[in-house]
PDB file of C-alpha atoms in Angstrom:
ATOM      1  CA  UNK Q   9     188.243 180.752-192.082  1.00 88.00           C
ATOM      2  CA  UNK Q  10     185.869 177.563-191.941  1.00 95.00           C
ATOM      3  CA  UNK Q  11     182.087 177.942-191.080  1.00 96.00           C
ATOM      4  CA  UNK Q  12     181.077 176.830-188.094  1.00 97.00           C
ATOM      5  CA  UNK Q  13     177.576 174.791-188.924  1.00 97.00           C
ATOM      6  CA  UNK Q  14     174.734 173.429-186.990  1.00 98.00           C
ATOM      7  CA  UNK Q  15     172.233 171.088-188.497  1.00 98.00           C
ATOM      8  CA  UNK Q  16     168.810 170.310-187.106  1.00 98.00           C
ATOM      9  CA  UNK Q  17     167.048 167.679-188.852  1.00 97.00           C
ATOM     10  CA  UNK Q  18     165.152 164.710-187.006  1.00 95.00           C
ATOM     11  CA  UNK Q  19     166.775 162.144-189.731  1.00 95.00           C
ATOM     12  CA  UNK Q  20     170.332 161.296-188.843  1.00 95.00           C
ATOM     13  CA  UNK Q  21     170.613 160.722-192.843  1.00 96.00           C
ATOM     14  CA  UNK Q  22     169.401 164.195-193.683  1.00 96.00           C
ATOM     15  CA  UNK Q  23     171.685 165.908-191.892  1.00 97.00           C
ATOM     16  CA  UNK Q  24     174.383 163.882-193.566  1.00 95.00           C
ATOM     17  CA  UNK Q  25     172.973 164.903-196.730  1.00 95.00           C
ATOM     18  CA  UNK Q  26     172.474 168.243-195.572  1.00 96.00           C
ATOM     19  CA  UNK Q  27     176.533 168.411-194.592  1.00 96.00           C
ATOM     20  CA  UNK Q  28     177.408 166.648-197.811  1.00 93.00           C
ATOM     21  CA  UNK Q  29     175.703 168.748-200.103  1.00 93.00           C
ATOM     22  CA  UNK Q  30     177.275 172.298-198.430  1.00 95.00           C
ATOM     23  CA  UNK Q  31     180.601 170.932-198.695  1.00 94.00           C
ATOM     24  CA  UNK Q  32     179.747 170.136-202.712  1.00 91.00           C
ATOM     25  CA  UNK Q  33     178.381 173.384-202.709  1.00 90.00           C
ATOM     26  CA  UNK Q  34     181.967 174.732-201.977  1.00 92.00           C
ATOM     27  CA  UNK Q  35     181.194 176.002-198.606  1.00 93.00           C
ATOM     28  CA  UNK Q  36     184.668 175.217-196.311  1.00 94.00           C
ATOM     29  CA  UNK Q  37     183.276 173.576-193.044  1.00 96.00           C
ATOM     30  CA  UNK Q  38     184.454 173.279-189.491  1.00 96.00           C
ATOM     31  CA  UNK Q  39     183.251 169.775-187.935  1.00 96.00           C
ATOM     32  CA  UNK Q  40     179.631 170.399-187.926  1.00 97.00           C
ATOM     33  CA  UNK Q  41     177.308 170.344-185.366  1.00 98.00           C
ATOM     34  CA  UNK Q  42     173.866 168.456-185.411  1.00 98.00           C
ATOM     35  CA  UNK Q  43     170.301 168.343-183.207  1.00 98.00           C
ATOM     36  CA  UNK Q  44     167.448 166.194-183.774  1.00 97.00           C
ATOM     37  CA  UNK Q  45     165.220 168.937-182.893  1.00 97.00           C
ATOM     38  CA  UNK Q  46     164.766 172.430-181.922  1.00 97.00           C
ATOM     39  CA  UNK Q  47     164.940 171.790-178.270  1.00 97.00           C
ATOM     40  CA  UNK Q  48     168.130 170.115-178.611  1.00 98.00           C
ATOM     41  CA  UNK Q  49     169.077 172.635-180.882  1.00 98.00           C
ATOM     42  CA  UNK Q  50     168.882 175.472-178.418  1.00 97.00           C
ATOM     43  CA  UNK Q  51     170.837 172.959-175.866  1.00 96.00           C
ATOM     44  CA  UNK Q  52     174.026 172.940-178.463  1.00 97.00           C
ATOM     45  CA  UNK Q  53     173.774 176.889-179.151  1.00 96.00           C
ATOM     46  CA  UNK Q  54     173.904 177.548-175.334  1.00 94.00           C
ATOM     47  CA  UNK Q  55     177.803 176.073-175.292  1.00 93.00           C
ATOM     48  CA  UNK Q  56     179.030 176.275-179.094  1.00 96.00           C
ATOM     49  CA  UNK Q  57     179.227 179.370-181.023  1.00 95.00           C
ATOM     50  CA  UNK Q  58     178.145 178.884-184.341  1.00 97.00           C
ATOM     51  CA  UNK Q  59     177.939 180.552-188.065  1.00 96.00           C
ATOM     52  CA  UNK Q  60     175.323 179.295-189.818  1.00 97.00           C
ATOM     53  CA  UNK Q  61     172.137 177.127-188.818  1.00 98.00           C
ATOM     54  CA  UNK Q  62     169.884 174.607-191.303  1.00 97.00           C
ATOM     55  CA  UNK Q  63     167.223 173.635-190.209  1.00 97.00           C
ATOM     56  CA  UNK Q  64     164.310 171.140-190.630  1.00 95.00           C
ATOM     57  CA  UNK Q  65     160.415 172.340-190.298  1.00 91.00           C
ATOM     58  CA  UNK Q  66     158.655 169.583-188.751  1.00 89.00           C
ATOM     59  CA  UNK Q  67     160.347 167.457-186.250  1.00 92.00           C
ATOM     60  CA  UNK Q  68     159.076 166.248-182.704  1.00 92.00           C
ATOM     61  CA  UNK Q  69     159.815 168.212-179.354  1.00 95.00           C
ATOM     62  CA  UNK Q  70     160.295 171.210-181.094  1.00 96.00           C
ATOM     63  CA  UNK Q  71     159.553 172.116-184.749  1.00 93.00           C
ATOM     64  CA  UNK Q  72     161.474 174.239-186.761  1.00 94.00           C
ATOM     65  CA  UNK Q  73     159.130 177.460-186.619  1.00 92.00           C
ATOM     66  CA  UNK Q  74     159.443 177.295-182.779  1.00 94.00           C
ATOM     67  CA  UNK Q  75     163.092 177.146-182.809  1.00 96.00           C
ATOM     68  CA  UNK Q  76     163.945 180.330-184.856  1.00 94.00           C
ATOM     69  CA  UNK Q  77     161.051 182.195-182.563  1.00 93.00           C
ATOM     70  CA  UNK Q  78     162.820 181.388-179.373  1.00 94.00           C
ATOM     71  CA  UNK Q  79     166.828 181.728-181.304  1.00 95.00           C
ATOM     72  CA  UNK Q  80     167.093 185.369-179.814  1.00 93.00           C
ATOM     73  CA  UNK Q  81     166.650 184.088-176.780  1.00 93.00           C
ATOM     74  CA  UNK Q  82     169.672 182.535-176.675  1.00 92.00           C
ATOM     75  CA  UNK Q  83     172.848 185.521-176.517  1.00 90.00           C
ATOM     76  CA  UNK Q  84     175.365 183.999-178.471  1.00 87.00           C
ATOM     77  CA  UNK Q  85     173.321 183.073-181.373  1.00 91.00           C
ATOM     78  CA  UNK Q  86     170.275 185.295-181.745  1.00 86.00           C
ATOM     79  CA  UNK Q  87     172.333 187.017-185.136  1.00 90.00           C
ATOM     80  CA  UNK Q  88     173.248 183.741-186.773  1.00 95.00           C
ATOM     81  CA  UNK Q  89     171.400 182.763-189.806  1.00 96.00           C
ATOM     82  CA  UNK Q  90     169.126 180.112-190.123  1.00 97.00           C
ATOM     83  CA  UNK Q  91     167.824 178.748-193.206  1.00 96.00           C
ATOM     84  CA  UNK Q  92     165.410 175.998-193.501  1.00 95.00           C
ATOM     85  CA  UNK Q  93     165.003 172.975-195.486  1.00 94.00           C
ATOM     86  CA  UNK Q  94     162.227 171.117-195.581  1.00 90.00           C
ATOM     87  CA  UNK Q  95     159.458 168.992-197.747  1.00 90.00           C
ATOM     88  CA  UNK Q  96     156.768 171.603-196.475  1.00 82.00           C
ATOM     89  CA  UNK Q  97     156.810 174.005-199.687  1.00 76.00           C
ATOM     90  CA  UNK Q  98     153.318 176.260-199.477  1.00 80.00           C
ATOM     91  CA  UNK Q  99     153.701 179.755-199.584  1.00 82.00           C
ATOM     92  CA  UNK Q 100     152.800 180.399-196.355  1.00 84.00           C
ATOM     93  CA  UNK Q 101     155.045 178.190-194.098  1.00 83.00           C
ATOM     94  CA  UNK Q 102     157.832 180.043-196.390  1.00 86.00           C
ATOM     95  CA  UNK Q 103     155.924 183.351-195.540  1.00 89.00           C
ATOM     96  CA  UNK Q 104     155.951 182.309-191.713  1.00 88.00           C
ATOM     97  CA  UNK Q 105     159.228 181.218-191.733  1.00 89.00           C
ATOM     98  CA  UNK Q 106     160.771 184.323-193.217  1.00 91.00           C
ATOM     99  CA  UNK Q 107     158.768 186.642-190.944  1.00 92.00           C
ATOM    100  CA  UNK Q 108     159.987 184.359-188.107  1.00 89.00           C
ATOM    101  CA  UNK Q 109     163.710 185.470-188.930  1.00 90.00           C
ATOM    102  CA  UNK Q 110     164.679 182.642-191.218  1.00 94.00           C
ATOM    103  CA  UNK Q 111     166.789 184.403-193.928  1.00 94.00           C
ATOM    104  CA  UNK Q 112     166.153 181.523-196.943  1.00 93.00           C
ATOM    105  CA  UNK Q 113     163.743 178.403-197.429  1.00 93.00           C
ATOM    106  CA  UNK Q 114     164.912 175.409-199.711  1.00 94.00           C
ATOM    107  CA  UNK Q 115     162.412 172.924-200.338  1.00 93.00           C
ATOM    108  CA  UNK Q 116     163.564 168.869-200.230  1.00 94.00           C
ATOM    109  CA  UNK Q 117     164.397 167.281-202.479  1.00 94.00           C
ATOM    110  CA  UNK Q 118     167.566 169.728-203.355  1.00 94.00           C
ATOM    111  CA  UNK Q 119     170.354 170.093-205.077  1.00 91.00           C
ATOM    112  CA  UNK Q 120     174.030 171.030-203.982  1.00 89.00           C
ATOM    113  CA  UNK Q 121     173.517 174.172-206.413  1.00 91.00           C
ATOM    114  CA  UNK Q 122     170.111 174.958-204.708  1.00 93.00           C
ATOM    115  CA  UNK Q 123     172.100 174.899-201.849  1.00 93.00           C
ATOM    116  CA  UNK Q 124     174.646 177.234-202.605  1.00 93.00           C
ATOM    117  CA  UNK Q 125     172.058 179.829-203.997  1.00 94.00           C
ATOM    118  CA  UNK Q 126     170.654 179.991-200.742  1.00 93.00           C
ATOM    119  CA  UNK Q 127     173.489 179.420-198.520  1.00 95.00           C
ATOM    120  CA  UNK Q 128     176.474 181.903-200.256  1.00 93.00           C
ATOM    121  CA  UNK Q 129     174.168 185.139-200.150  1.00 93.00           C
ATOM    122  CA  UNK Q 130     173.444 184.729-196.756  1.00 92.00           C
ATOM    123  CA  UNK Q 131     176.866 183.851-195.834  1.00 91.00           C
ATOM    124  CA  UNK Q 132     177.890 187.011-197.106  1.00 88.00           C
ATOM    125  CA  UNK Q 133     175.492 189.119-195.203  1.00 81.00           C
ATOM    126  CA  UNK Q 134     173.554 189.884-198.433  1.00 57.00           C
ATOM    127  CA  UNK Q 135     170.284 187.895-197.946  1.00 59.00           C
TER     128      UNK Q 135
ATOM    129  CA  UNK A  29     163.109 166.989-216.047  1.00 41.00           C
ATOM    130  CA  UNK A  30     159.295 168.051-216.303  1.00 39.00           C
ATOM    131  CA  UNK A  31     157.251 170.063-213.205  1.00 42.00           C
ATOM    132  CA  UNK A  32     153.689 169.754-213.181  1.00 45.00           C
ATOM    133  CA  UNK A  33     150.755 171.685-211.282  1.00 49.00           C
ATOM    134  CA  UNK A  34     146.921 170.196-211.488  1.00 52.00           C
ATOM    135  CA  UNK A  35     144.613 170.965-209.800  1.00 49.00           C
ATOM    136  CA  UNK A  36     142.232 169.123-206.930  1.00 53.00           C
ATOM    137  CA  UNK A  37     139.697 166.753-208.786  1.00 50.00           C
ATOM    138  CA  UNK A  38     135.799 167.494-208.141  1.00 41.00           C
ATOM    139  CA  UNK A  39     135.337 164.239-208.210  1.00 47.00           C
ATOM    140  CA  UNK A  40     136.635 161.080-206.924  1.00 55.00           C
ATOM    141  CA  UNK A  41     138.957 160.388-209.512  1.00 62.00           C
ATOM    142  CA  UNK A  42     142.854 160.386-209.093  1.00 79.00           C
ATOM    143  CA  UNK A  43     144.245 158.310-211.884  1.00 77.00           C
ATOM    144  CA  UNK A  44     145.441 161.316-213.687  1.00 84.00           C
ATOM    145  CA  UNK A  45     147.644 161.733-210.955  1.00 90.00           C
ATOM    146  CA  UNK A  46     149.863 158.767-211.485  1.00 95.00           C
ATOM    147  CA  UNK A  47     152.454 160.448-213.528  1.00 96.00           C
ATOM    148  CA  UNK A  48     152.544 163.439-211.338  1.00 96.00           C
ATOM    149  CA  UNK A  49     153.499 160.720-208.577  1.00 97.00           C
ATOM    150  CA  UNK A  50     156.161 158.685-211.288  1.00 97.00           C
ATOM    151  CA  UNK A  51     157.680 162.593-211.494  1.00 97.00           C
ATOM    152  CA  UNK A  52     158.095 163.096-207.704  1.00 97.00           C
ATOM    153  CA  UNK A  53     159.788 160.333-206.747  1.00 98.00           C
ATOM    154  CA  UNK A  54     161.638 159.737-210.019  1.00 98.00           C
ATOM    155  CA  UNK A  55     162.900 163.343-209.272  1.00 97.00           C
ATOM    156  CA  UNK A  56     163.954 162.297-205.424  1.00 98.00           C
ATOM    157  CA  UNK A  57     166.005 159.707-206.560  1.00 98.00           C
ATOM    158  CA  UNK A  58     167.945 161.952-209.042  1.00 96.00           C
ATOM    159  CA  UNK A  59     168.559 164.641-206.852  1.00 94.00           C
ATOM    160  CA  UNK A  60     168.857 162.991-203.236  1.00 94.00           C
ATOM    161  CA  UNK A  61     170.661 159.702-204.418  1.00 95.00           C
ATOM    162  CA  UNK A  62     172.040 160.913-208.000  1.00 93.00           C
ATOM    163  CA  UNK A  63     170.529 157.695-210.039  1.00 95.00           C
ATOM    164  CA  UNK A  64     167.770 157.895-212.559  1.00 96.00           C
ATOM    165  CA  UNK A  65     164.912 155.313-211.916  1.00 97.00           C
ATOM    166  CA  UNK A  66     163.775 153.105-214.719  1.00 96.00           C
ATOM    167  CA  UNK A  67     161.122 151.380-215.693  1.00 94.00           C
ATOM    168  CA  UNK A  68     159.940 148.114-214.139  1.00 92.00           C
ATOM    169  CA  UNK A  69     160.089 145.055-216.075  1.00 87.00           C
ATOM    170  CA  UNK A  70     158.537 141.494-215.604  1.00 85.00           C
ATOM    171  CA  UNK A  71     160.459 139.068-213.972  1.00 82.00           C
ATOM    172  CA  UNK A  72     160.864 137.679-210.483  1.00 82.00           C
ATOM    173  CA  UNK A  73     162.395 140.013-207.572  1.00 83.00           C
ATOM    174  CA  UNK A  74     162.575 139.035-203.872  1.00 87.00           C
ATOM    175  CA  UNK A  75     159.479 139.818-201.533  1.00 89.00           C
ATOM    176  CA  UNK A  76     159.613 143.151-200.163  1.00 92.00           C
ATOM    177  CA  UNK A  77     160.458 143.280-197.078  1.00 94.00           C
ATOM    178  CA  UNK A  78     161.010 146.914-196.315  1.00 96.00           C
ATOM    179  CA  UNK A  79     157.608 149.396-196.262  1.00 96.00           C
ATOM    180  CA  UNK A  80     157.409 153.199-195.393  1.00 97.00           C
ATOM    181  CA  UNK A  81     154.341 155.057-195.262  1.00 96.00           C
ATOM    182  CA  UNK A  82     153.476 158.958-194.931  1.00 96.00           C
ATOM    183  CA  UNK A  83     149.763 159.701-194.029  1.00 94.00           C
ATOM    184  CA  UNK A  84     148.706 162.472-195.619  1.00 93.00           C
ATOM    185  CA  UNK A  85     145.968 164.835-193.999  1.00 92.00           C
ATOM    186  CA  UNK A  86     143.441 167.614-194.596  1.00 91.00           C
ATOM    187  CA  UNK A  87     142.378 168.369-198.540  1.00 89.00           C
ATOM    188  CA  UNK A  88     143.787 165.063-199.670  1.00 89.00           C
ATOM    189  CA  UNK A  89     143.636 161.889-196.706  1.00 91.00           C
ATOM    190  CA  UNK A  90     145.301 159.248-197.622  1.00 92.00           C
ATOM    191  CA  UNK A  91     148.811 157.005-197.587  1.00 94.00           C
ATOM    192  CA  UNK A  92     151.587 156.991-199.328  1.00 96.00           C
ATOM    193  CA  UNK A  93     153.786 153.889-198.904  1.00 96.00           C
ATOM    194  CA  UNK A  94     157.035 152.753-200.632  1.00 97.00           C
ATOM    195  CA  UNK A  95     157.498 149.102-200.895  1.00 96.00           C
ATOM    196  CA  UNK A  96     161.184 147.537-201.689  1.00 97.00           C
ATOM    197  CA  UNK A  97     163.744 144.732-200.670  1.00 97.00           C
ATOM    198  CA  UNK A  98     166.080 145.330-197.888  1.00 96.00           C
ATOM    199  CA  UNK A  99     168.910 145.301-200.646  1.00 96.00           C
ATOM    200  CA  UNK A 100     167.370 147.806-202.293  1.00 97.00           C
ATOM    201  CA  UNK A 101     166.631 149.878-199.110  1.00 98.00           C
ATOM    202  CA  UNK A 102     170.497 149.534-197.942  1.00 97.00           C
ATOM    203  CA  UNK A 103     171.098 150.954-201.515  1.00 98.00           C
ATOM    204  CA  UNK A 104     169.538 154.087-201.036  1.00 98.00           C
ATOM    205  CA  UNK A 105     170.749 154.460-197.805  1.00 97.00           C
ATOM    206  CA  UNK A 106     174.527 154.247-199.179  1.00 97.00           C
ATOM    207  CA  UNK A 107     173.652 156.676-202.056  1.00 95.00           C
ATOM    208  CA  UNK A 108     172.562 158.937-199.649  1.00 95.00           C
ATOM    209  CA  UNK A 109     174.844 158.814-196.937  1.00 93.00           C
ATOM    210  CA  UNK A 110     178.060 158.476-199.242  1.00 91.00           C
ATOM    211  CA  UNK A 111     178.854 155.242-198.189  1.00 93.00           C
ATOM    212  CA  UNK A 112     179.528 151.639-199.377  1.00 95.00           C
ATOM    213  CA  UNK A 113     176.789 149.416-198.831  1.00 95.00           C
ATOM    214  CA  UNK A 114     177.801 147.405-196.486  1.00 94.00           C
ATOM    215  CA  UNK A 115     178.684 150.256-193.834  1.00 93.00           C
ATOM    216  CA  UNK A 116     175.142 151.089-193.566  1.00 94.00           C
ATOM    217  CA  UNK A 117     172.740 149.487-190.517  1.00 90.00           C
ATOM    218  CA  UNK A 118     169.985 151.124-188.678  1.00 90.00           C
ATOM    219  CA  UNK A 119     170.230 154.132-190.880  1.00 94.00           C
ATOM    220  CA  UNK A 120     168.288 151.916-193.708  1.00 97.00           C
ATOM    221  CA  UNK A 121     164.831 152.521-192.114  1.00 97.00           C
ATOM    222  CA  UNK A 122     165.554 156.771-191.691  1.00 97.00           C
ATOM    223  CA  UNK A 123     167.056 156.745-195.439  1.00 97.00           C
ATOM    224  CA  UNK A 124     163.794 154.731-196.944  1.00 98.00           C
ATOM    225  CA  UNK A 125     161.481 156.709-194.462  1.00 97.00           C
ATOM    226  CA  UNK A 126     162.831 160.265-195.751  1.00 97.00           C
ATOM    227  CA  UNK A 127     162.604 159.296-199.642  1.00 98.00           C
ATOM    228  CA  UNK A 128     158.936 158.643-198.348  1.00 98.00           C
ATOM    229  CA  UNK A 129     158.709 161.679-197.074  1.00 96.00           C
ATOM    230  CA  UNK A 130     160.276 163.719-199.867  1.00 97.00           C
ATOM    231  CA  UNK A 131     158.215 162.167-202.095  1.00 97.00           C
ATOM    232  CA  UNK A 132     154.960 162.824-200.320  1.00 96.00           C
ATOM    233  CA  UNK A 133     155.836 166.095-200.075  1.00 95.00           C
ATOM    234  CA  UNK A 134     157.123 166.803-203.702  1.00 95.00           C
ATOM    235  CA  UNK A 135     153.824 164.919-205.234  1.00 95.00           C
ATOM    236  CA  UNK A 136     151.632 167.271-203.121  1.00 92.00           C
ATOM    237  CA  UNK A 137     153.739 170.661-203.752  1.00 90.00           C
ATOM    238  CA  UNK A 138     152.877 169.485-207.383  1.00 91.00           C
ATOM    239  CA  UNK A 139     149.110 169.756-207.137  1.00 88.00           C
ATOM    240  CA  UNK A 140     147.289 173.066-207.002  1.00 81.00           C
ATOM    241  CA  UNK A 141     146.066 173.388-203.198  1.00 79.00           C
ATOM    242  CA  UNK A 142     147.758 170.365-201.735  1.00 82.00           C
ATOM    243  CA  UNK A 143     150.669 172.533-200.860  1.00 79.00           C
ATOM    244  CA  UNK A 144     149.032 174.360-198.367  1.00 79.00           C
ATOM    245  CA  UNK A 145     145.989 172.396-197.734  1.00 84.00           C
ATOM    246  CA  UNK A 146     147.543 168.917-197.016  1.00 90.00           C
ATOM    247  CA  UNK A 147     150.018 167.604-194.140  1.00 89.00           C
ATOM    248  CA  UNK A 148     152.318 164.929-194.137  1.00 92.00           C
ATOM    249  CA  UNK A 149     153.131 162.872-190.972  1.00 92.00           C
ATOM    250  CA  UNK A 150     156.158 161.889-189.899  1.00 91.00           C
ATOM    251  CA  UNK A 151     157.660 158.370-191.559  1.00 94.00           C
ATOM    252  CA  UNK A 152     156.679 155.031-190.010  1.00 95.00           C
ATOM    253  CA  UNK A 153     158.959 151.950-191.740  1.00 96.00           C
ATOM    254  CA  UNK A 154     157.578 148.478-191.115  1.00 95.00           C
ATOM    255  CA  UNK A 155     160.423 145.727-191.490  1.00 94.00           C
ATOM    256  CA  UNK A 156     158.972 142.080-192.898  1.00 91.00           C
ATOM    257  CA  UNK A 157     157.054 140.574-195.460  1.00 84.00           C
ATOM    258  CA  UNK A 158     154.239 139.032-193.438  1.00 83.00           C
ATOM    259  CA  UNK A 159     152.084 141.561-192.788  1.00 81.00           C
ATOM    260  CA  UNK A 160     148.574 143.101-194.641  1.00 81.00           C
ATOM    261  CA  UNK A 161     148.079 146.790-194.734  1.00 76.00           C
ATOM    262  CA  UNK A 162     144.289 147.585-193.983  1.00 76.00           C
ATOM    263  CA  UNK A 163     143.632 151.210-195.396  1.00 72.00           C
ATOM    264  CA  UNK A 164     140.497 152.969-194.853  1.00 72.00           C
ATOM    265  CA  UNK A 165     140.918 154.185-198.013  1.00 69.00           C
ATOM    266  CA  UNK A 166     137.639 154.438-200.439  1.00 72.00           C
ATOM    267  CA  UNK A 167     139.425 154.507-203.637  1.00 75.00           C
ATOM    268  CA  UNK A 168     141.812 152.575-205.644  1.00 77.00           C
ATOM    269  CA  UNK A 169     145.462 153.311-204.899  1.00 86.00           C
ATOM    270  CA  UNK A 170     147.447 154.864-207.763  1.00 92.00           C
ATOM    271  CA  UNK A 171     150.388 152.411-208.100  1.00 94.00           C
ATOM    272  CA  UNK A 172     153.981 153.360-209.621  1.00 96.00           C
ATOM    273  CA  UNK A 173     156.233 150.746-210.161  1.00 96.00           C
ATOM    274  CA  UNK A 174     160.032 151.039-211.151  1.00 97.00           C
ATOM    275  CA  UNK A 175     163.272 149.710-210.852  1.00 97.00           C
ATOM    276  CA  UNK A 176     166.048 151.463-208.644  1.00 97.00           C
ATOM    277  CA  UNK A 177     169.350 149.751-210.358  1.00 96.00           C
ATOM    278  CA  UNK A 178     167.695 146.520-211.421  1.00 95.00           C
ATOM    279  CA  UNK A 179     165.703 146.156-208.175  1.00 96.00           C
ATOM    280  CA  UNK A 180     161.938 146.651-207.737  1.00 97.00           C
ATOM    281  CA  UNK A 181     160.543 149.821-205.925  1.00 97.00           C
ATOM    282  CA  UNK A 182     156.808 150.378-205.615  1.00 97.00           C
ATOM    283  CA  UNK A 183     155.296 153.383-204.868  1.00 97.00           C
ATOM    284  CA  UNK A 184     151.502 153.249-203.469  1.00 95.00           C
ATOM    285  CA  UNK A 185     149.314 156.430-202.929  1.00 95.00           C
ATOM    286  CA  UNK A 186     145.963 155.204-201.189  1.00 92.00           C
ATOM    287  CA  UNK A 187     143.328 158.084-200.932  1.00 90.00           C
ATOM    288  CA  UNK A 188     140.517 158.315-198.888  1.00 85.00           C
ATOM    289  CA  UNK A 189     138.602 160.965-200.206  1.00 65.00           C
TER     290      UNK A 189
END
């Protein structure tokens, strides 16, 4: 069954790179949903069911950390795993993201192998 | 690929960060664009007309910029999107901005204390070549010049200590 993914990043180029990296990592994807910030993503999730969310941290309007805090309020998405993908590499950002509910944290720049390492266990429910 | 970790210097000298800046940008191109940057060689190059900038604030204040010609920026977008270079359009600025953003993030993550203590602004991209950048930096810029597929890119870090 193809994975329904939502990719959230204010850069459309980065959204395409993340999608390509998921495919290069061998993940079978259904057509990917995209959002430019956390608020757009919440709106997308109200009308769509997804299996995986990949989310940037620093974005305008609503950043990634605020998005994962608000995610439990979306009935059909509260249990969807979120993996953060960001240039922010500090330990406090990682701790903050994971304690807010993120299931993984990938630092940019990244390789498809790193995407696979972080995403596959999350999809398998092992993270 | 080497990874470096250094501490913030107590004095105002940042020249020893040049190799870290070079490593940071090389890693971005290798991992995200799938290509190796090479040492710049002397010779005539077209004037850069694309400039991406990311501000740094906190423990380190300054501005990281990447300057290149439109052809180089278009090729970056092409490699990042996985499409032919003649198919890219408005994504050029977005792509160069992201390269600059990732370089700034990768650079600060290599220096102890900066990952936590330094924030990055969203990238800004300026097009055209007829402008002068007036930075408030109070120390000389760190500059790295490299070739991307034979085209010059200049990475500059201006520091306001």
